[in-house]
């Protein structure tokens, strides 16, 4: 039996990786599997929370998560998050969001013209959904949690970059997650440091993505007692 310690809490978790359309058949994407986000949604549901998973291009099994909203691009992810956030006690942005998107998306497929080189793809910056949600607090008292996948050979550097990101984003909690070199993306296990908005360590966790998910929820519960009823 799992303790129902998140009962009464409404949570929204984003997971997966966004795809930014280049034309009707091509996109700019990333390697996020969405497994950590699915594990977070699943753990919250098992612990009694009312969960909505906003899944960006998920192909992994959803492990029984009941309420799933499917999105593709960053624009769609942002729209869903902003629609759901006003009713959420906790918002967790696990999705890997593209920093940039093609400035224009032609209605028909871009063709290769013989004798001509590749046409450049102009990019424009995407809004930072996490930073917006943290700044605007669409529900008063809401806890906003972000993830930071950081690459680096030196774990010290990884934590350092993560702490700086925490201060920039303004989320209540940022889960710093080393990726690359067989870590993080697409793997079964994770090793994370959870920091607050000042970049100070509040918890550490390692293990399966489910174990890391449970550690994140434990930290959320400690950081701020349940607000809703
Ligand atoms: O800056 P970086 O992409 O490393 O930040 C990661 C965190 O910010 C994740 O929680 C991710 O979901 C969120 N993010 C976002 N909107 C963006 C970029 C990242 O919400 N445009």
PDB file of C-alpha atoms and ligand atoms in Angstrom:
ATOM      1  CA  UNK A   1       0.000   0.000   0.000  1.00  0.00           C
ATOM      2  CA  UNK A   2       1.287   3.438  -0.952  1.00  0.00           C
ATOM      3  CA  UNK A   3       0.734   6.286   1.525  1.00  0.00           C
ATOM      4  CA  UNK A   4      -1.823   8.751   0.124  1.00  0.00           C
ATOM      5  CA  UNK A   5       0.244  11.730   1.223  1.00  0.00           C
ATOM      6  CA  UNK A   6      -0.502  13.755  -1.933  1.00  0.00           C
ATOM      7  CA  UNK A   7      -4.283  13.331  -1.669  1.00  0.00           C
ATOM      8  CA  UNK A   8      -6.122  16.568  -2.385  1.00  0.00           C
ATOM      9  CA  UNK A   9      -3.243  17.990  -4.379  1.00  0.00           C
ATOM     10  CA  UNK A  10      -3.768  18.930  -8.012  1.00  0.00           C
ATOM     11  CA  UNK A  11      -0.600  18.573 -10.049  1.00  0.00           C
ATOM     12  CA  UNK A  12       0.357  19.145 -13.661  1.00  0.00           C
ATOM     13  CA  UNK A  13       3.500  17.503 -15.011  1.00  0.00           C
ATOM     14  CA  UNK A  14       4.976  18.096 -18.455  1.00  0.00           C
ATOM     15  CA  UNK A  15       7.102  15.381 -20.031  1.00  0.00           C
ATOM     16  CA  UNK A  16       8.801  14.498 -23.291  1.00  0.00           C
ATOM     17  CA  UNK A  17      10.493  16.657 -25.856  1.00  0.00           C
ATOM     18  CA  UNK A  18       9.000  19.346 -28.046  1.00  0.00           C
ATOM     19  CA  UNK A  19       9.169  19.269 -31.841  1.00  0.00           C
ATOM     20  CA  UNK A  20       9.465  22.554 -33.692  1.00  0.00           C
ATOM     21  CA  UNK A  21       8.111  22.271 -37.229  1.00  0.00           C
ATOM     22  CA  UNK A  22      10.449  23.177 -40.100  1.00  0.00           C
ATOM     23  CA  UNK A  23       7.839  22.319 -42.730  1.00  0.00           C
ATOM     24  CA  UNK A  24       4.841  19.921 -42.741  1.00  0.00           C
ATOM     25  CA  UNK A  25       7.086  16.827 -42.550  1.00  0.00           C
ATOM     26  CA  UNK A  26      10.216  17.913 -40.654  1.00  0.00           C
ATOM     27  CA  UNK A  27      11.033  19.170 -37.207  1.00  0.00           C
ATOM     28  CA  UNK A  28      13.773  20.144 -34.780  1.00  0.00           C
ATOM     29  CA  UNK A  29      13.573  17.812 -31.800  1.00  0.00           C
ATOM     30  CA  UNK A  30      15.558  16.392 -28.909  1.00  0.00           C
ATOM     31  CA  UNK A  31      16.298  13.040 -27.278  1.00  0.00           C
ATOM     32  CA  UNK A  32      14.174  13.361 -24.145  1.00  0.00           C
ATOM     33  CA  UNK A  33      12.271  10.099 -23.624  1.00  0.00           C
ATOM     34  CA  UNK A  34       9.842  11.584 -21.131  1.00  0.00           C
ATOM     35  CA  UNK A  35      10.420   8.713 -18.694  1.00  0.00           C
ATOM     36  CA  UNK A  36      11.322  10.897 -15.721  1.00  0.00           C
ATOM     37  CA  UNK A  37       8.199  12.992 -16.255  1.00  0.00           C
ATOM     38  CA  UNK A  38       6.000   9.915 -16.651  1.00  0.00           C
ATOM     39  CA  UNK A  39       7.516   8.539 -13.422  1.00  0.00           C
ATOM     40  CA  UNK A  40       6.694  11.814 -11.641  1.00  0.00           C
ATOM     41  CA  UNK A  41       3.094  11.726 -12.867  1.00  0.00           C
ATOM     42  CA  UNK A  42       2.750   8.055 -11.990  1.00  0.00           C
ATOM     43  CA  UNK A  43       4.230   8.478  -8.501  1.00  0.00           C
ATOM     44  CA  UNK A  44       1.942  11.450  -7.778  1.00  0.00           C
ATOM     45  CA  UNK A  45      -1.111   9.497  -8.965  1.00  0.00           C
ATOM     46  CA  UNK A  46      -0.162   6.489  -6.804  1.00  0.00           C
ATOM     47  CA  UNK A  47       0.231   8.820  -3.808  1.00  0.00           C
ATOM     48  CA  UNK A  48      -3.295  10.172  -4.255  1.00  0.00           C
ATOM     49  CA  UNK A  49      -2.797  13.382  -6.234  1.00  0.00           C
ATOM     50  CA  UNK A  50      -5.087  14.511  -9.012  1.00  0.00           C
ATOM     51  CA  UNK A  51      -2.649  14.410 -11.945  1.00  0.00           C
ATOM     52  CA  UNK A  52      -2.609  15.739 -15.481  1.00  0.00           C
ATOM     53  CA  UNK A  53       0.348  14.738 -17.628  1.00  0.00           C
ATOM     54  CA  UNK A  54       1.087  17.050 -20.543  1.00  0.00           C
ATOM     55  CA  UNK A  55       3.034  14.818 -22.903  1.00  0.00           C
ATOM     56  CA  UNK A  56       5.147  16.192 -25.715  1.00  0.00           C
ATOM     57  CA  UNK A  57       5.588  13.487 -28.362  1.00  0.00           C
ATOM     58  CA  UNK A  58       5.664  10.623 -25.859  1.00  0.00           C
ATOM     59  CA  UNK A  59       6.228   7.122 -27.199  1.00  0.00           C
ATOM     60  CA  UNK A  60       7.146   5.487 -23.863  1.00  0.00           C
ATOM     61  CA  UNK A  61       4.482   3.512 -21.919  1.00  0.00           C
ATOM     62  CA  UNK A  62       2.374   5.798 -19.733  1.00  0.00           C
ATOM     63  CA  UNK A  63       2.347   3.358 -16.774  1.00  0.00           C
ATOM     64  CA  UNK A  64      -1.315   3.886 -15.988  1.00  0.00           C
ATOM     65  CA  UNK A  65      -1.314   7.677 -15.846  1.00  0.00           C
ATOM     66  CA  UNK A  66      -4.989   8.381 -16.500  1.00  0.00           C
ATOM     67  CA  UNK A  67      -5.205  11.984 -17.625  1.00  0.00           C
ATOM     68  CA  UNK A  68      -2.895  12.824 -20.516  1.00  0.00           C
ATOM     69  CA  UNK A  69      -2.939  15.868 -22.778  1.00  0.00           C
ATOM     70  CA  UNK A  70      -0.832  15.371 -25.890  1.00  0.00           C
ATOM     71  CA  UNK A  71       1.120  18.241 -27.413  1.00  0.00           C
ATOM     72  CA  UNK A  72       3.756  18.584 -30.118  1.00  0.00           C
ATOM     73  CA  UNK A  73       5.428  21.969 -30.336  1.00  0.00           C
ATOM     74  CA  UNK A  74       6.553  24.393 -27.649  1.00  0.00           C
ATOM     75  CA  UNK A  75       3.643  26.684 -28.578  1.00  0.00           C
ATOM     76  CA  UNK A  76       1.172  23.840 -27.905  1.00  0.00           C
ATOM     77  CA  UNK A  77       2.932  22.861 -24.671  1.00  0.00           C
ATOM     78  CA  UNK A  78       2.838  26.463 -23.468  1.00  0.00           C
ATOM     79  CA  UNK A  79      -0.866  26.795 -24.297  1.00  0.00           C
ATOM     80  CA  UNK A  80      -1.748  23.616 -22.356  1.00  0.00           C
ATOM     81  CA  UNK A  81       0.398  24.525 -19.355  1.00  0.00           C
ATOM     82  CA  UNK A  82      -1.105  27.997 -19.125  1.00  0.00           C
ATOM     83  CA  UNK A  83      -4.611  26.560 -19.417  1.00  0.00           C
ATOM     84  CA  UNK A  84      -4.019  23.985 -16.655  1.00  0.00           C
ATOM     85  CA  UNK A  85      -1.782  25.948 -14.272  1.00  0.00           C
ATOM     86  CA  UNK A  86      -4.533  28.133 -12.724  1.00  0.00           C
ATOM     87  CA  UNK A  87      -6.028  24.967 -11.181  1.00  0.00           C
ATOM     88  CA  UNK A  88      -2.744  23.341 -10.146  1.00  0.00           C
ATOM     89  CA  UNK A  89      -1.215  23.338  -6.668  1.00  0.00           C
ATOM     90  CA  UNK A  90       2.043  22.050  -8.125  1.00  0.00           C
ATOM     91  CA  UNK A  91       3.415  22.465 -11.644  1.00  0.00           C
ATOM     92  CA  UNK A  92       6.400  20.376 -12.707  1.00  0.00           C
ATOM     93  CA  UNK A  93       8.150  21.168 -15.992  1.00  0.00           C
ATOM     94  CA  UNK A  94      10.046  18.009 -16.894  1.00  0.00           C
ATOM     95  CA  UNK A  95       9.657  18.429 -20.652  1.00  0.00           C
ATOM     96  CA  UNK A  96      12.728  19.216 -22.725  1.00  0.00           C
ATOM     97  CA  UNK A  97      11.655  22.394 -24.464  1.00  0.00           C
ATOM     98  CA  UNK A  98      13.364  23.673 -27.613  1.00  0.00           C
ATOM     99  CA  UNK A  99      15.075  26.982 -26.962  1.00  0.00           C
ATOM    100  CA  UNK A 100      14.560  28.063 -30.582  1.00  0.00           C
ATOM    101  CA  UNK A 101      12.045  27.378 -33.346  1.00  0.00           C
ATOM    102  CA  UNK A 102      12.057  28.031 -37.097  1.00  0.00           C
ATOM    103  CA  UNK A 103      10.891  31.585 -37.755  1.00  0.00           C
ATOM    104  CA  UNK A 104       8.639  30.460 -40.598  1.00  0.00           C
ATOM    105  CA  UNK A 105       6.882  27.187 -41.355  1.00  0.00           C
ATOM    106  CA  UNK A 106       5.971  26.901 -45.051  1.00  0.00           C
ATOM    107  CA  UNK A 107       2.693  25.131 -45.855  1.00  0.00           C
ATOM    108  CA  UNK A 108       4.429  22.737 -48.227  1.00  0.00           C
ATOM    109  CA  UNK A 109       7.576  20.638 -47.976  1.00  0.00           C
ATOM    110  CA  UNK A 110      10.870  22.463 -48.547  1.00  0.00           C
ATOM    111  CA  UNK A 111      12.351  21.074 -51.781  1.00  0.00           C
ATOM    112  CA  UNK A 112      15.939  20.326 -52.650  1.00  0.00           C
ATOM    113  CA  UNK A 113      16.801  22.399 -55.701  1.00  0.00           C
ATOM    114  CA  UNK A 114      19.473  20.684 -57.846  1.00  0.00           C
ATOM    115  CA  UNK A 115      22.629  22.746 -57.996  1.00  0.00           C
ATOM    116  CA  UNK A 116      21.612  24.886 -55.040  1.00  0.00           C
ATOM    117  CA  UNK A 117      22.983  24.457 -51.548  1.00  0.00           C
ATOM    118  CA  UNK A 118      20.835  24.107 -48.451  1.00  0.00           C
ATOM    119  CA  UNK A 119      18.536  27.011 -47.605  1.00  0.00           C
ATOM    120  CA  UNK A 120      19.323  28.385 -44.130  1.00  0.00           C
ATOM    121  CA  UNK A 121      16.687  27.895 -41.457  1.00  0.00           C
ATOM    122  CA  UNK A 122      16.194  31.090 -39.518  1.00  0.00           C
ATOM    123  CA  UNK A 123      15.475  30.504 -35.838  1.00  0.00           C
ATOM    124  CA  UNK A 124      13.688  32.647 -33.270  1.00  0.00           C
ATOM    125  CA  UNK A 125      13.716  32.234 -29.498  1.00  0.00           C
ATOM    126  CA  UNK A 126      10.913  30.347 -27.759  1.00  0.00           C
ATOM    127  CA  UNK A 127       9.305  31.692 -24.598  1.00  0.00           C
ATOM    128  CA  UNK A 128      10.623  30.102 -21.408  1.00  0.00           C
ATOM    129  CA  UNK A 129       7.475  28.414 -20.108  1.00  0.00           C
ATOM    130  CA  UNK A 130       8.953  27.564 -16.699  1.00  0.00           C
ATOM    131  CA  UNK A 131      10.239  31.101 -16.086  1.00  0.00           C
ATOM    132  CA  UNK A 132       6.848  32.519 -17.104  1.00  0.00           C
ATOM    133  CA  UNK A 133       4.925  30.166 -14.823  1.00  0.00           C
ATOM    134  CA  UNK A 134       7.302  30.958 -11.950  1.00  0.00           C
ATOM    135  CA  UNK A 135       6.969  34.700 -12.514  1.00  0.00           C
ATOM    136  CA  UNK A 136       3.210  34.833 -13.042  1.00  0.00           C
ATOM    137  CA  UNK A 137       2.039  32.245 -10.457  1.00  0.00           C
ATOM    138  CA  UNK A 138      -1.249  31.549 -12.216  1.00  0.00           C
ATOM    139  CA  UNK A 139      -2.523  30.103  -8.938  1.00  0.00           C
ATOM    140  CA  UNK A 140      -1.519  31.872  -5.708  1.00  0.00           C
ATOM    141  CA  UNK A 141       0.726  29.779  -3.474  1.00  0.00           C
ATOM    142  CA  UNK A 142       1.458  27.309  -6.234  1.00  0.00           C
ATOM    143  CA  UNK A 143       4.730  25.362  -6.116  1.00  0.00           C
ATOM    144  CA  UNK A 144       6.651  25.541  -9.403  1.00  0.00           C
ATOM    145  CA  UNK A 145       9.286  22.880 -10.100  1.00  0.00           C
ATOM    146  CA  UNK A 146      11.750  22.797 -13.004  1.00  0.00           C
ATOM    147  CA  UNK A 147      14.322  20.353 -14.297  1.00  0.00           C
ATOM    148  CA  UNK A 148      17.764  21.173 -15.624  1.00  0.00           C
ATOM    149  CA  UNK A 149      19.482  18.595 -17.790  1.00  0.00           C
ATOM    150  CA  UNK A 150      23.140  19.594 -17.756  1.00  0.00           C
ATOM    151  CA  UNK A 151      26.027  18.055 -19.658  1.00  0.00           C
ATOM    152  CA  UNK A 152      29.615  18.139 -18.481  1.00  0.00           C
ATOM    153  CA  UNK A 153      32.504  15.829 -17.708  1.00  0.00           C
ATOM    154  CA  UNK A 154      32.940  17.420 -14.334  1.00  0.00           C
ATOM    155  CA  UNK A 155      30.016  16.879 -11.950  1.00  0.00           C
ATOM    156  CA  UNK A 156      31.059  20.019 -10.051  1.00  0.00           C
ATOM    157  CA  UNK A 157      30.481  22.059 -13.215  1.00  0.00           C
ATOM    158  CA  UNK A 158      27.116  20.388 -13.735  1.00  0.00           C
ATOM    159  CA  UNK A 159      25.902  21.422 -10.263  1.00  0.00           C
ATOM    160  CA  UNK A 160      27.372  24.907 -10.682  1.00  0.00           C
ATOM    161  CA  UNK A 161      25.506  25.507 -13.951  1.00  0.00           C
ATOM    162  CA  UNK A 162      22.345  24.086 -12.422  1.00  0.00           C
ATOM    163  CA  UNK A 163      22.512  26.398  -9.404  1.00  0.00           C
ATOM    164  CA  UNK A 164      22.961  29.422 -11.698  1.00  0.00           C
ATOM    165  CA  UNK A 165      19.959  28.262 -13.732  1.00  0.00           C
ATOM    166  CA  UNK A 166      17.856  27.985 -10.573  1.00  0.00           C
ATOM    167  CA  UNK A 167      18.535  31.645  -9.794  1.00  0.00           C
ATOM    168  CA  UNK A 168      17.594  32.672 -13.356  1.00  0.00           C
ATOM    169  CA  UNK A 169      14.382  30.659 -13.651  1.00  0.00           C
ATOM    170  CA  UNK A 170      12.754  31.604 -10.352  1.00  0.00           C
ATOM    171  CA  UNK A 171      11.153  28.187  -9.790  1.00  0.00           C
ATOM    172  CA  UNK A 172      10.720  27.109  -6.156  1.00  0.00           C
ATOM    173  CA  UNK A 173      12.651  23.925  -6.833  1.00  0.00           C
ATOM    174  CA  UNK A 174      14.993  22.949  -9.641  1.00  0.00           C
ATOM    175  CA  UNK A 175      16.014  19.339 -10.122  1.00  0.00           C
ATOM    176  CA  UNK A 176      19.509  19.255 -11.604  1.00  0.00           C
ATOM    177  CA  UNK A 177      20.116  16.180 -13.695  1.00  0.00           C
ATOM    178  CA  UNK A 178      23.446  15.300 -15.378  1.00  0.00           C
ATOM    179  CA  UNK A 179      22.886  14.000 -18.928  1.00  0.00           C
ATOM    180  CA  UNK A 180      25.075  12.689 -21.722  1.00  0.00           C
ATOM    181  CA  UNK A 181      27.764   9.988 -21.550  1.00  0.00           C
ATOM    182  CA  UNK A 182      25.040   7.392 -20.989  1.00  0.00           C
ATOM    183  CA  UNK A 183      23.410   9.366 -18.183  1.00  0.00           C
ATOM    184  CA  UNK A 184      19.905  10.743 -17.982  1.00  0.00           C
ATOM    185  CA  UNK A 185      18.157  10.734 -21.354  1.00  0.00           C
ATOM    186  CA  UNK A 186      16.644   7.380 -22.239  1.00  0.00           C
ATOM    187  CA  UNK A 187      18.186   5.559 -19.275  1.00  0.00           C
ATOM    188  CA  UNK A 188      16.446   3.830 -16.369  1.00  0.00           C
ATOM    189  CA  UNK A 189      18.227   5.637 -13.581  1.00  0.00           C
ATOM    190  CA  UNK A 190      18.980   9.188 -12.584  1.00  0.00           C
ATOM    191  CA  UNK A 191      21.135  11.010 -10.081  1.00  0.00           C
ATOM    192  CA  UNK A 192      19.891  14.464  -9.142  1.00  0.00           C
ATOM    193  CA  UNK A 193      20.440  17.425  -6.886  1.00  0.00           C
ATOM    194  CA  UNK A 194      17.368  19.422  -5.871  1.00  0.00           C
ATOM    195  CA  UNK A 195      18.004  23.112  -5.230  1.00  0.00           C
ATOM    196  CA  UNK A 196      15.797  26.051  -4.275  1.00  0.00           C
ATOM    197  CA  UNK A 197      15.368  29.381  -6.112  1.00  0.00           C
ATOM    198  CA  UNK A 198      18.653  30.601  -4.577  1.00  0.00           C
ATOM    199  CA  UNK A 199      20.529  27.576  -5.866  1.00  0.00           C
ATOM    200  CA  UNK A 200      20.913  26.120  -2.359  1.00  0.00           C
ATOM    201  CA  UNK A 201      20.776  22.334  -2.018  1.00  0.00           C
ATOM    202  CA  UNK A 202      17.577  21.044  -0.443  1.00  0.00           C
ATOM    203  CA  UNK A 203      17.859  17.346  -1.322  1.00  0.00           C
ATOM    204  CA  UNK A 204      19.818  14.755  -3.251  1.00  0.00           C
ATOM    205  CA  UNK A 205      18.477  11.605  -4.838  1.00  0.00           C
ATOM    206  CA  UNK A 206      19.626   8.753  -6.982  1.00  0.00           C
ATOM    207  CA  UNK A 207      18.102   5.552  -8.217  1.00  0.00           C
ATOM    208  CA  UNK A 208      15.430   4.589 -10.676  1.00  0.00           C
ATOM    209  CA  UNK A 209      13.412   7.373 -12.245  1.00  0.00           C
ATOM    210  CA  UNK A 210      10.530   6.284  -9.999  1.00  0.00           C
ATOM    211  CA  UNK A 211      12.730   6.607  -6.894  1.00  0.00           C
ATOM    212  CA  UNK A 212      13.892  10.042  -8.030  1.00  0.00           C
ATOM    213  CA  UNK A 213      10.245  10.977  -8.672  1.00  0.00           C
ATOM    214  CA  UNK A 214       9.267   9.971  -5.129  1.00  0.00           C
ATOM    215  CA  UNK A 215      12.185  11.998  -3.743  1.00  0.00           C
ATOM    216  CA  UNK A 216      10.995  15.046  -5.707  1.00  0.00           C
ATOM    217  CA  UNK A 217       7.465  14.694  -4.267  1.00  0.00           C
ATOM    218  CA  UNK A 218       8.888  14.255  -0.751  1.00  0.00           C
ATOM    219  CA  UNK A 219      10.800  17.499  -1.262  1.00  0.00           C
ATOM    220  CA  UNK A 220       7.737  19.302  -2.637  1.00  0.00           C
ATOM    221  CA  UNK A 221       5.751  18.199   0.425  1.00  0.00           C
ATOM    222  CA  UNK A 222       8.482  19.452   2.770  1.00  0.00           C
ATOM    223  CA  UNK A 223       9.019  22.696   0.843  1.00  0.00           C
ATOM    224  CA  UNK A 224       5.395  23.636   1.134  1.00  0.00           C
ATOM    225  CA  UNK A 225       2.561  21.813   2.897  1.00  0.00           C
ATOM    226  CA  UNK A 226      -0.469  21.025   0.729  1.00  0.00           C
ATOM    227  CA  UNK A 227      -2.460  24.160   0.032  1.00  0.00           C
ATOM    228  CA  UNK A 228      -5.672  22.942  -1.517  1.00  0.00           C
ATOM    229  CA  UNK A 229      -8.600  21.198   0.063  1.00  0.00           C
TER     230      UNK A 229
HETATM  231  O1  LIG B   1      17.172  26.401 -19.765  1.00  0.00           O
HETATM  232  P1  LIG B   1      16.866  24.942 -19.775  1.00  0.00           P
HETATM  233  O2  LIG B   1      16.195  24.486 -21.032  1.00  0.00           O
HETATM  234  O3  LIG B   1      18.003  24.058 -19.380  1.00  0.00           O
HETATM  235  O4  LIG B   1      15.821  24.783 -18.579  1.00  0.00           O
HETATM  236  C1  LIG B   1      15.200  23.577 -18.283  1.00  0.00           C
HETATM  237  C2  LIG B   1      13.902  23.807 -17.566  1.00  0.00           C
HETATM  238  O5  LIG B   1      13.204  24.891 -18.138  1.00  0.00           O
HETATM  239  C3  LIG B   1      12.996  22.622 -17.696  1.00  0.00           C
HETATM  240  O6  LIG B   1      12.161  22.587 -16.546  1.00  0.00           O
HETATM  241  C4  LIG B   1      12.197  22.951 -18.947  1.00  0.00           C
HETATM  242  O7  LIG B   1      10.971  22.280 -18.959  1.00  0.00           O
HETATM  243  C5  LIG B   1      12.035  24.447 -18.819  1.00  0.00           C
HETATM  244  N1  LIG B   1      11.968  25.200 -20.084  1.00  0.00           N
HETATM  245  C6  LIG B   1      10.799  25.843 -20.422  1.00  0.00           C
HETATM  246  N2  LIG B   1      10.727  26.595 -21.577  1.00  0.00           N
HETATM  247  C7  LIG B   1      11.813  26.724 -22.371  1.00  0.00           C
HETATM  248  C8  LIG B   1      13.016  26.091 -22.033  1.00  0.00           C
HETATM  249  C9  LIG B   1      13.056  25.328 -20.891  1.00  0.00           C
HETATM  250  O8  LIG B   1       9.818  25.732 -19.685  1.00  0.00           O
HETATM  251  N3  LIG B   1      11.703  27.451 -23.486  1.00  0.00           N
END
